[in-house]
XYZ file of C-alpha atoms in Angstrom:
514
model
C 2.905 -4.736 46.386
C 4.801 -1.121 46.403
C 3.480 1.898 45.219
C 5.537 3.430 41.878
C 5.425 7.352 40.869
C 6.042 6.448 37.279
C 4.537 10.106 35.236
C 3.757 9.454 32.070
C 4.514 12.641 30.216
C 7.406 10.908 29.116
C 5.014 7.953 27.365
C 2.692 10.242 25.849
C 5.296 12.425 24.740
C 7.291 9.147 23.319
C 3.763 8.085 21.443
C 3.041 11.874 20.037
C 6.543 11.431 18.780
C 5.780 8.392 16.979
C 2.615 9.230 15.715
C 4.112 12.469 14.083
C 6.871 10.439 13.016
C 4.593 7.697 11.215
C 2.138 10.466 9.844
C 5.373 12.207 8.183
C 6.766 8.837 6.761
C 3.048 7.942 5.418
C 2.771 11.632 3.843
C 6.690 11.272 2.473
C 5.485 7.951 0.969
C 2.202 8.919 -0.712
C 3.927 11.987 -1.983
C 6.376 9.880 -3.803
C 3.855 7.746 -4.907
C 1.700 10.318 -5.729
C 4.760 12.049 -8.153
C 5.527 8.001 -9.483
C 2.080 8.048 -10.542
C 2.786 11.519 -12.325
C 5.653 9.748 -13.565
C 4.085 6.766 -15.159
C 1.249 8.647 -16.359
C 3.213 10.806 -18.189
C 5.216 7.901 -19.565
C 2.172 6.428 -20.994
C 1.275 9.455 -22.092
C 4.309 9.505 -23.745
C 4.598 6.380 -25.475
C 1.215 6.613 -26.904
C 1.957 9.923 -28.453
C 5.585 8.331 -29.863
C 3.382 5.343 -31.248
C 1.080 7.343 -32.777
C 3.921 9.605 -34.049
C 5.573 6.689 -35.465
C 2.098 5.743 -37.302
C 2.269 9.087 -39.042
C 5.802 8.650 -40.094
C 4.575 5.080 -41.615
C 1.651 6.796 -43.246
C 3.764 9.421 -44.737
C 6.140 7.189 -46.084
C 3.467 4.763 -47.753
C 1.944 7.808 -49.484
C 5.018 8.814 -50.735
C 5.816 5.322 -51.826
C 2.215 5.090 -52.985
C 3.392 7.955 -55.357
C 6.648 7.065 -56.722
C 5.203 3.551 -57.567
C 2.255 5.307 -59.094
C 5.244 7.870 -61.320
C 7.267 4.235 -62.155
C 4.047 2.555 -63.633
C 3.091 5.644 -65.794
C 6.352 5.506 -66.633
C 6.527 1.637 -67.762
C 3.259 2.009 -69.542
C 4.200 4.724 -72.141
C 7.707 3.229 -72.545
C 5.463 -0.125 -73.629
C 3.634 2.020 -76.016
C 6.364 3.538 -77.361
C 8.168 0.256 -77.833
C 5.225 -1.246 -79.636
C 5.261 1.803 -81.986
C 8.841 0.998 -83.097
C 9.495 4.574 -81.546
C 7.468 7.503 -82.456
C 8.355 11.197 -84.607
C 8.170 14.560 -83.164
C 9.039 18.065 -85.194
C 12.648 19.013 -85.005
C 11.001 22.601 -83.724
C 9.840 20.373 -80.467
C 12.276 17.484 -79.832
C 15.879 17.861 -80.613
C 17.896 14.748 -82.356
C 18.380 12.124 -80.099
C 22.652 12.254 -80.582
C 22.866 8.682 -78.963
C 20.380 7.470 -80.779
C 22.040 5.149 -83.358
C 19.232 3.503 -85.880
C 18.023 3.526 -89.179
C 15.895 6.502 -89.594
C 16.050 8.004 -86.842
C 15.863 11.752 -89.022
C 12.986 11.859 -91.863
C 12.370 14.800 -94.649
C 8.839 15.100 -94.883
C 6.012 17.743 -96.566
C 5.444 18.708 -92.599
C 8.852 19.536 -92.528
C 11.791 17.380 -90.367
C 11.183 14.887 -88.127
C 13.088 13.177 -85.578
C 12.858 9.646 -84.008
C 11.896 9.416 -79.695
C 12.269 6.471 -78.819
C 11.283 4.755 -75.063
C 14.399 6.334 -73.302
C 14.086 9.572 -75.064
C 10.706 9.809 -74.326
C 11.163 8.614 -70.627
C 13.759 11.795 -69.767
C 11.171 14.369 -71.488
C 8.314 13.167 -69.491
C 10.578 13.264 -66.374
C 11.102 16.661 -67.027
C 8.089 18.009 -67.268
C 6.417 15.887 -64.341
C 9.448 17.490 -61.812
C 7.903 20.768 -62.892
C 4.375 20.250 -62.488
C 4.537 17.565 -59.252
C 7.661 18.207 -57.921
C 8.616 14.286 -57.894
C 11.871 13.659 -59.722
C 12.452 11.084 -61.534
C 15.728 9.121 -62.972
C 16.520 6.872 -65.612
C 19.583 4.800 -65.436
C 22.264 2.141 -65.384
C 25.654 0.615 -64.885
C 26.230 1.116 -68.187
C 24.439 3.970 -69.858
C 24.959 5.311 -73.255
C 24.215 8.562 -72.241
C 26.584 9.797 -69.374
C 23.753 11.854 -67.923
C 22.062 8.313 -66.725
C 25.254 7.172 -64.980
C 23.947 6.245 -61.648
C 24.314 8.031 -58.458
C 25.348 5.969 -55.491
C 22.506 5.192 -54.206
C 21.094 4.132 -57.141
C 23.916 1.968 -57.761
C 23.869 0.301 -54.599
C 20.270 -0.495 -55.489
C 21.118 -1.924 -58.915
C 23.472 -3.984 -57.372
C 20.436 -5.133 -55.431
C 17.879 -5.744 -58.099
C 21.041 -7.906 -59.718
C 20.510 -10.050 -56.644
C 17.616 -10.698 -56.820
C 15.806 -7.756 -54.781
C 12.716 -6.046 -56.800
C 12.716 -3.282 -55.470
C 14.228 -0.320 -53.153
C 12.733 2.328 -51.031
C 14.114 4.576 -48.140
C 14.010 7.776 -46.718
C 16.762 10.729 -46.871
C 17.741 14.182 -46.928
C 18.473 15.945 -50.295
C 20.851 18.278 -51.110
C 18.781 21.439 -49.510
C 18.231 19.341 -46.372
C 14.717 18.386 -46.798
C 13.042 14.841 -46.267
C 12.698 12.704 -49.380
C 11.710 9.188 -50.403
C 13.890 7.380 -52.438
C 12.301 5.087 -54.965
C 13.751 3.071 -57.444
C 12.521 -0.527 -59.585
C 14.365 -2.113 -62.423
C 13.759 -2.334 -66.102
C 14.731 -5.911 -67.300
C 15.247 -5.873 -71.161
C 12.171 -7.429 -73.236
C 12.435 -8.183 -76.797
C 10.901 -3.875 -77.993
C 14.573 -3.070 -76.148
C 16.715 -5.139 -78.478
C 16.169 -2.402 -81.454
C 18.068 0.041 -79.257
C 20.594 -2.627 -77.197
C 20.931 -5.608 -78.760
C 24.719 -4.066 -79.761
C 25.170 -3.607 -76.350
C 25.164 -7.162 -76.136
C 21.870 -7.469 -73.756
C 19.686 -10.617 -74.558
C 15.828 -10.626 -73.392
C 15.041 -10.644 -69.595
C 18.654 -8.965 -68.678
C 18.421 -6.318 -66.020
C 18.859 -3.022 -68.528
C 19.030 -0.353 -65.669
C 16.221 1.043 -63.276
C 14.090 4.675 -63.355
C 14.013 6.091 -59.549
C 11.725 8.138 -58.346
C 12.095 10.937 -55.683
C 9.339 12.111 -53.662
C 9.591 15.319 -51.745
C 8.007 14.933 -47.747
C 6.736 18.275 -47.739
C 3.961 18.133 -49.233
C 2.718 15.419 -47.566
C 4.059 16.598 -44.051
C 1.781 19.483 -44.783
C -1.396 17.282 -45.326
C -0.948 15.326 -41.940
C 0.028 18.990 -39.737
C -3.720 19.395 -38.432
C -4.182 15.842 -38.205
C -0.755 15.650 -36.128
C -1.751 19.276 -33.904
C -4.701 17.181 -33.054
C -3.352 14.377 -31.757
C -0.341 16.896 -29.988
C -2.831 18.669 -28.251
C -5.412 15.700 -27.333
C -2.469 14.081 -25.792
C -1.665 17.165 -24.266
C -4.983 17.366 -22.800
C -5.198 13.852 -21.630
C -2.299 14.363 -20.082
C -3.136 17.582 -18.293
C -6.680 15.995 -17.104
C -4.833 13.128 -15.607
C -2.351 14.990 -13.647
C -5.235 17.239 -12.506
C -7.009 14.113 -11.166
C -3.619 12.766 -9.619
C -3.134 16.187 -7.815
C -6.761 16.367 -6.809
C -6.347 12.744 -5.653
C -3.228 13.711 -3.629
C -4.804 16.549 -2.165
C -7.799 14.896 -1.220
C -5.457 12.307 0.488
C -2.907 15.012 1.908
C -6.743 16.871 3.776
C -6.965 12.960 4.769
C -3.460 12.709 6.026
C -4.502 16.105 7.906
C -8.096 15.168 9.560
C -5.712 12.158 10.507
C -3.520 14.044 12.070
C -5.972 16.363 13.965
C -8.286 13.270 15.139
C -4.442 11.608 16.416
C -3.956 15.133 18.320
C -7.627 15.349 19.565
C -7.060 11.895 20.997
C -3.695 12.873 22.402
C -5.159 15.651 24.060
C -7.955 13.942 25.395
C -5.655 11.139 26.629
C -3.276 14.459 28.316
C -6.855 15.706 30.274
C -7.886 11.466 30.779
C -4.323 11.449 32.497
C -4.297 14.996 34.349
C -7.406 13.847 35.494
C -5.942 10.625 37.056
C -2.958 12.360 38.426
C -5.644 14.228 40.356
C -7.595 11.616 41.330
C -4.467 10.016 42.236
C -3.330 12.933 44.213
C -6.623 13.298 45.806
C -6.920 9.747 46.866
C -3.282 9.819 48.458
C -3.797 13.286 50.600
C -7.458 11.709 51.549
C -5.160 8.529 52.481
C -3.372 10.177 54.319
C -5.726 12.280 56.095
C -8.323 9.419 56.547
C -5.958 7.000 57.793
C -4.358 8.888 60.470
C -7.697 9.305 62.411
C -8.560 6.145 61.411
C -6.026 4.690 63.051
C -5.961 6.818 66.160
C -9.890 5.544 66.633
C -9.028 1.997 66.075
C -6.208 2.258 68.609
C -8.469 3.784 71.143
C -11.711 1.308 70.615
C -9.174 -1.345 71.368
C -8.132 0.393 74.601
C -12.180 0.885 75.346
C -12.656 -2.922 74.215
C -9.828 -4.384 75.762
C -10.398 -2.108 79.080
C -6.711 -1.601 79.354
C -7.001 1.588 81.903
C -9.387 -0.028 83.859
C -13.509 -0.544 83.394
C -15.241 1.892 81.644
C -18.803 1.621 83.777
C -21.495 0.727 81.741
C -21.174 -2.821 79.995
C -22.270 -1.181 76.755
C -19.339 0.890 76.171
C -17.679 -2.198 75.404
C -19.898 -3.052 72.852
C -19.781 0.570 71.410
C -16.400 0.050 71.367
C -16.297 -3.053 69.204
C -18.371 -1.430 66.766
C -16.339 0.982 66.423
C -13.244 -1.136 65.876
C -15.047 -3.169 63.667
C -16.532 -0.094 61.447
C -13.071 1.980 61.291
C -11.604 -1.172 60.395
C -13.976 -1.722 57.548
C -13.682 1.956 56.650
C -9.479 1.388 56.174
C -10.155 -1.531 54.521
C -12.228 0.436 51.847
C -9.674 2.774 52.023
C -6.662 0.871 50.872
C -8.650 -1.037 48.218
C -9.442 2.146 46.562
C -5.966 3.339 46.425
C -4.635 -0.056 45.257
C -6.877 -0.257 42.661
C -6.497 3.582 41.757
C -2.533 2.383 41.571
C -3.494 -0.043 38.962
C -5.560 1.953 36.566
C -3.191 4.190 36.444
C -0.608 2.010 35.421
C 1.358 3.243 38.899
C 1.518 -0.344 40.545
C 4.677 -2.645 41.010
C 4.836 -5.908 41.796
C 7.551 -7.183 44.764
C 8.451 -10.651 43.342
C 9.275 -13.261 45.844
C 8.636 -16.949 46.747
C 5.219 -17.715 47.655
C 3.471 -20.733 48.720
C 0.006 -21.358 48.137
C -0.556 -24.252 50.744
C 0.481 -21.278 53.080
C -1.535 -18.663 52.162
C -4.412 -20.780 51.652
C -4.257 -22.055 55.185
C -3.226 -18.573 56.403
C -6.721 -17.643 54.812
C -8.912 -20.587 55.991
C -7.383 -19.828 59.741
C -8.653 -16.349 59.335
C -12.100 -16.974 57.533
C -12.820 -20.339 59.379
C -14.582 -18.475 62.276
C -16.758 -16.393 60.212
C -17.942 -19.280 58.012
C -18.889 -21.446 61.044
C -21.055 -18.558 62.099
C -22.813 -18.520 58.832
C -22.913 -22.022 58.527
C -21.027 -22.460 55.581
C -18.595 -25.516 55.067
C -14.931 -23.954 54.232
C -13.041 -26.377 52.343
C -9.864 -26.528 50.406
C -8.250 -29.122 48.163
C -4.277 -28.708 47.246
C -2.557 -30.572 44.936
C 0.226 -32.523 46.309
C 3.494 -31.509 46.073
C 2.324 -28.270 44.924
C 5.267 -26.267 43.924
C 5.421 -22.386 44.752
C 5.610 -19.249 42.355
C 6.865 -16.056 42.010
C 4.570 -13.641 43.019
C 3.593 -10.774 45.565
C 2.769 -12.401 48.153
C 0.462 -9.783 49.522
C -1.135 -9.480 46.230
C -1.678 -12.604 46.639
C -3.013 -12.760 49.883
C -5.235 -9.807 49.172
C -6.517 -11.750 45.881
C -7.774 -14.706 47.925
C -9.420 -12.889 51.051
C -11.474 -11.234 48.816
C -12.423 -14.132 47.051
C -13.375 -15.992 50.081
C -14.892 -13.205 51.568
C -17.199 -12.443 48.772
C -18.316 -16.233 48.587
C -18.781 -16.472 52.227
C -20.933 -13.142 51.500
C -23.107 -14.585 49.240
C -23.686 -18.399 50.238
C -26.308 -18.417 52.537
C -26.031 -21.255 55.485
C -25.983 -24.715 54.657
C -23.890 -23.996 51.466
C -19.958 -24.716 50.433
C -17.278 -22.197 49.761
C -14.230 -24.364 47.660
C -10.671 -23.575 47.776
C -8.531 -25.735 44.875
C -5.052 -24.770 44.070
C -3.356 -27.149 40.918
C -1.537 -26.857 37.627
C -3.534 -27.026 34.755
C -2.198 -28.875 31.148
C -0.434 -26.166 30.065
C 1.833 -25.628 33.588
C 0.043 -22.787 34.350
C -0.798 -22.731 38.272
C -4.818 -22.337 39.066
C -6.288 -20.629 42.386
C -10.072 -21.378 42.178
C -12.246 -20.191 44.886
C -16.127 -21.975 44.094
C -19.842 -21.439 46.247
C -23.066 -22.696 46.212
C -24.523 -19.017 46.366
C -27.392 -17.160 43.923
C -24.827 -17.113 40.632
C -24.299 -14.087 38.647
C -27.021 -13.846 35.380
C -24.277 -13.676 32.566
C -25.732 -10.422 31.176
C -24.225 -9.014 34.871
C -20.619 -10.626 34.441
C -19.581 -7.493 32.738
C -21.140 -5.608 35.528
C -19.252 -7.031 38.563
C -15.794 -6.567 37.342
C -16.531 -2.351 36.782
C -15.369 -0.699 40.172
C -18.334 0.627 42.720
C -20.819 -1.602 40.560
C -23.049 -4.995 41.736
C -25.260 -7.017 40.345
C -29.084 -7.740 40.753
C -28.020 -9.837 44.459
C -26.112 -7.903 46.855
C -25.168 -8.702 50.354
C -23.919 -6.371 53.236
C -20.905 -5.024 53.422
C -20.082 -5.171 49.404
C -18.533 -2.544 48.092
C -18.302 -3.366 44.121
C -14.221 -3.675 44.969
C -13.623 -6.984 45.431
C -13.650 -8.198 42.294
C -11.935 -5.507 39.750
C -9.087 -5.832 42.692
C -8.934 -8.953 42.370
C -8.530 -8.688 38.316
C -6.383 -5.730 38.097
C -3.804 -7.660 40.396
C -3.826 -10.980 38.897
C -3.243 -8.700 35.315
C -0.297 -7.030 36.930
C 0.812 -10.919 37.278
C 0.471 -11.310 33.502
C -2.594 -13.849 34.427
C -6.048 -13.790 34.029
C -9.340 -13.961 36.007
C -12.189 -16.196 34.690
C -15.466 -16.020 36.145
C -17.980 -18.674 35.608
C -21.422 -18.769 37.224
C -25.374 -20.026 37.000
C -28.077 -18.567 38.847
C -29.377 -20.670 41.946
C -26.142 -23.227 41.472
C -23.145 -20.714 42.340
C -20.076 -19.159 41.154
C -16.366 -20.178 40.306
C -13.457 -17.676 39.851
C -10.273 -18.986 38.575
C -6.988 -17.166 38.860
C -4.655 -18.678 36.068
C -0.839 -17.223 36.498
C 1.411 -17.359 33.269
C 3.306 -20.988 33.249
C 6.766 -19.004 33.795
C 5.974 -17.976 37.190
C 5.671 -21.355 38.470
C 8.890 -22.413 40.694
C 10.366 -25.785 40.236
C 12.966 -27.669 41.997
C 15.596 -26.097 40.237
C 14.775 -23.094 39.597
């Protein structure tokens, strides 16, 4: 396994990058969903205010139909009346002659003085007179074939008769008179009934023949002017609505947008403590490879020379005991480098600085590499060192110091642990998903499971400890089998032992022809 100098400014500079890019895009987004809201509010807003417009325009136009049908009825009713009466006599002072009035009678000499003949039509056009004066509402009588030219009909009141002809009963519609203003135009027929024959039988009209029609038009004004407050109110309340609603979008929005913003500060809080977490580790880092450096090389100058003491190769060094000084020493500086280099591998992995060097390995190898070097120290516990490979096993691709470094601590924490008289297991196999297993099982105390957790944290042990543990082995062990894209499973039960499993990924297992 090699060392790799791999900073990474460049990462969290990459990740501040993308979490100001993502906190722009989610701002960009909720502002233009904040302004479609706007959008659609408003268009509801508008909508209701054109349907209630349009429900004053109906109302206004059913009043002013309301009237003109009111004006036609007084009209019919009179015209009845005057009918029945076989016409009736005003003073010559009052009513002129009727000149196209062609009956019997029509003048009389009396003591009163003259008198002249109105009869339903007459009447009609003197009563439309006055009511345009008092009411403003005009009305019309008329035909397709009047005796008087002044009924001829207008266009529109032609087109209508041509209508009621049809069928039709009746014809009302809005328009603009000659001044501009709104109007309704009215208009209903007058079929002939037998009262009309005096007058038009010589116009050859039989009973129930369509005679001609009175319109009737309304002026808007007036009636515009009665629904004004009613139609301010309902402005301005839609106004209003309108205004509150926007107000609660913006609020909304802003609310959101101070969101958007604690967002943003919590994401550079955490970037900023993740810059100190990682200055920090760049100093422990540094600080573990100039104490590396500087512990090793005296280290290894007082390993070298207990050997030379040990191994007396200068000669004997006097007293016997030396040599056991010695040994102690070789044995203690060698414990002290190996403490050394586990710190700084596993420093290397936590901070994400560790590379694997991929190459063949062989299990059957480095287990029996491992059970050569262990062997001794397990007979001198008297502990039973066994290993079971399945056959054929085929290699992976792997570190093979990793490796190797994996499965001496393993052994060498369950040799630790089981006390004489126990087992320490060594199986190596494929399980059903092709994934190779290295298993290392003892008959020691067992781990309580509420200290699991506990174990794998660097520096840390459990309730059972046993000389020479450092709290190492084991988040080594997992941090390396990690960097292999594996995983470590640890399963144990106090007073029946412990079983770690190493499980590498299925694609790092080497076939024949691979």
């Amino acid at each position: 396994m090699a060392g790799v100098t791999a900073p990474r400014d460049e990462s969290t500079a990459c990740i501040h990058e993308m979490g100001t890019a993502m906190t722009r895009r989610l701002r960009r987004r909720f502002l233009g969903f904040t302004l479609l809201v706007m959008l659609g509010w408003t268009a509801v807003l508008g909508a209701s205010l054109a349907w209630e417009m349009s429900l004053f325009d109906k109302q206004a136009f059913e009043l002013a139909r309301s009237d003109a049908d009111a004006a036609f009825n007084r009209d019919l009713v009179y015209r009845a009346w005057n009918a029945q009466m076989g016409g009736v006599y005003g003073h010559v002072d009052q009513v002129e002659p009727n000149p196209y009035l062609d009956v019997e009678h029509r003048d009389l000499e009396t003591a009163a003085g003259p008198l002249t003949m109105v009869n339903p039509s007459y009447m009609t056009r003197i009563v439309h007179g006055m009511a345009a004066q008092h009411t403003g509402i005009v009305s019309h009588i008329t035909s397709l074939d009047p005796i008087r030219p002044a009924n001829r009909a207008r266009d529109w009141e032609a087109a209508a008769l041509k209508r009621f002809d049809q069928g039709e009963t009746e014809y009302a519609a809005l328009a603009q008179s000659a001044d501009g203003s709104a109007v309704l135009r009215f208009m209903r027929p007058l079929m002939v009934d037998k009262a009309c024959l005096q007058c038009h039988e010589k116009q050859g009209y039989i009973e129930g023949d369509l005679r001609g029609g009175i319109s009737v038009t309304v002026p808007m004004v007036p009636i515009a002017a009665i629904q004004a407050p009613s139609l301010r109110f309902a402005v301005l309340a839609h106004g209003g609505v309108w205004l509150l609603g926007l107000a609660g979008i913006g609020l909304s929005g802003a609310a959101m947008a101070r969101l958007f913003g604690r967002i943003e500060d919590a994401r550079e809080q955490a970037l900023a403590e993740r810059k100190r977490a990682e200055d920090a580790d760049k100093a422990k880092s540094r600080f573990l490879a100039t104490m590396s450096h500087e512990l090793r090389t005296p280290l290894n100058a007082i390993l070298g020379m207990a050997e030379v003491m040990e191994h007396r190769h200068f000669g004997p060094v006097g007293d016997p005991r030396y040599e056991d000084y010695a040994r102690d020493i070789g044995s203690a500086g060698g414990h002290m480098l190996a403490l050394i280099n586990d710190v700084l591998d596993l420093s290397r992995i936590e901070a994400g600085r560790a590379e694997l060097a991929d190459e063949r390995v062989s299990f059957t190898e480095i287990v029996e590499e491992t059970r050569a070097v262990m062997q001794s120290r397990a007979i001198r516990q008297g502990i039973r060192l066994d290993i079971e490979i399945q056959p054929n096993m085929p290699p992976i691709r792997a570190d093979a110091r990793a490796v190797r470094q994996m499965l001496f601590n393993l052994v060498g924490n369950a040799l630790r642990f089981t006390p004489g008289g126990g087992r320490v297991l060594v199986t190596v196999n494929i399980d059903h998903h092709g994934c190779p297993l290295l298993a290392v099982a003892d008959t020691g105390p067992g781990i309580a499971e509420e200290e699991i957790q506990t174990v794998l944290e660097p520096f840390r042990q459990g309730r059972e400890t046993a000389p020479g543990g450092t709290g190492l082995g084991l988040p080594l062990v997992k941090g390396l089998i990690e960097l292999h894209a594996g995983t470590m499973d640890l399963f144990s039960r106090v007073g029946v032992g412990t079983t770690v499993t190493l499980r590498f990924p299925a694609a790092r297992l080497l076939t024949t022809t691979t």
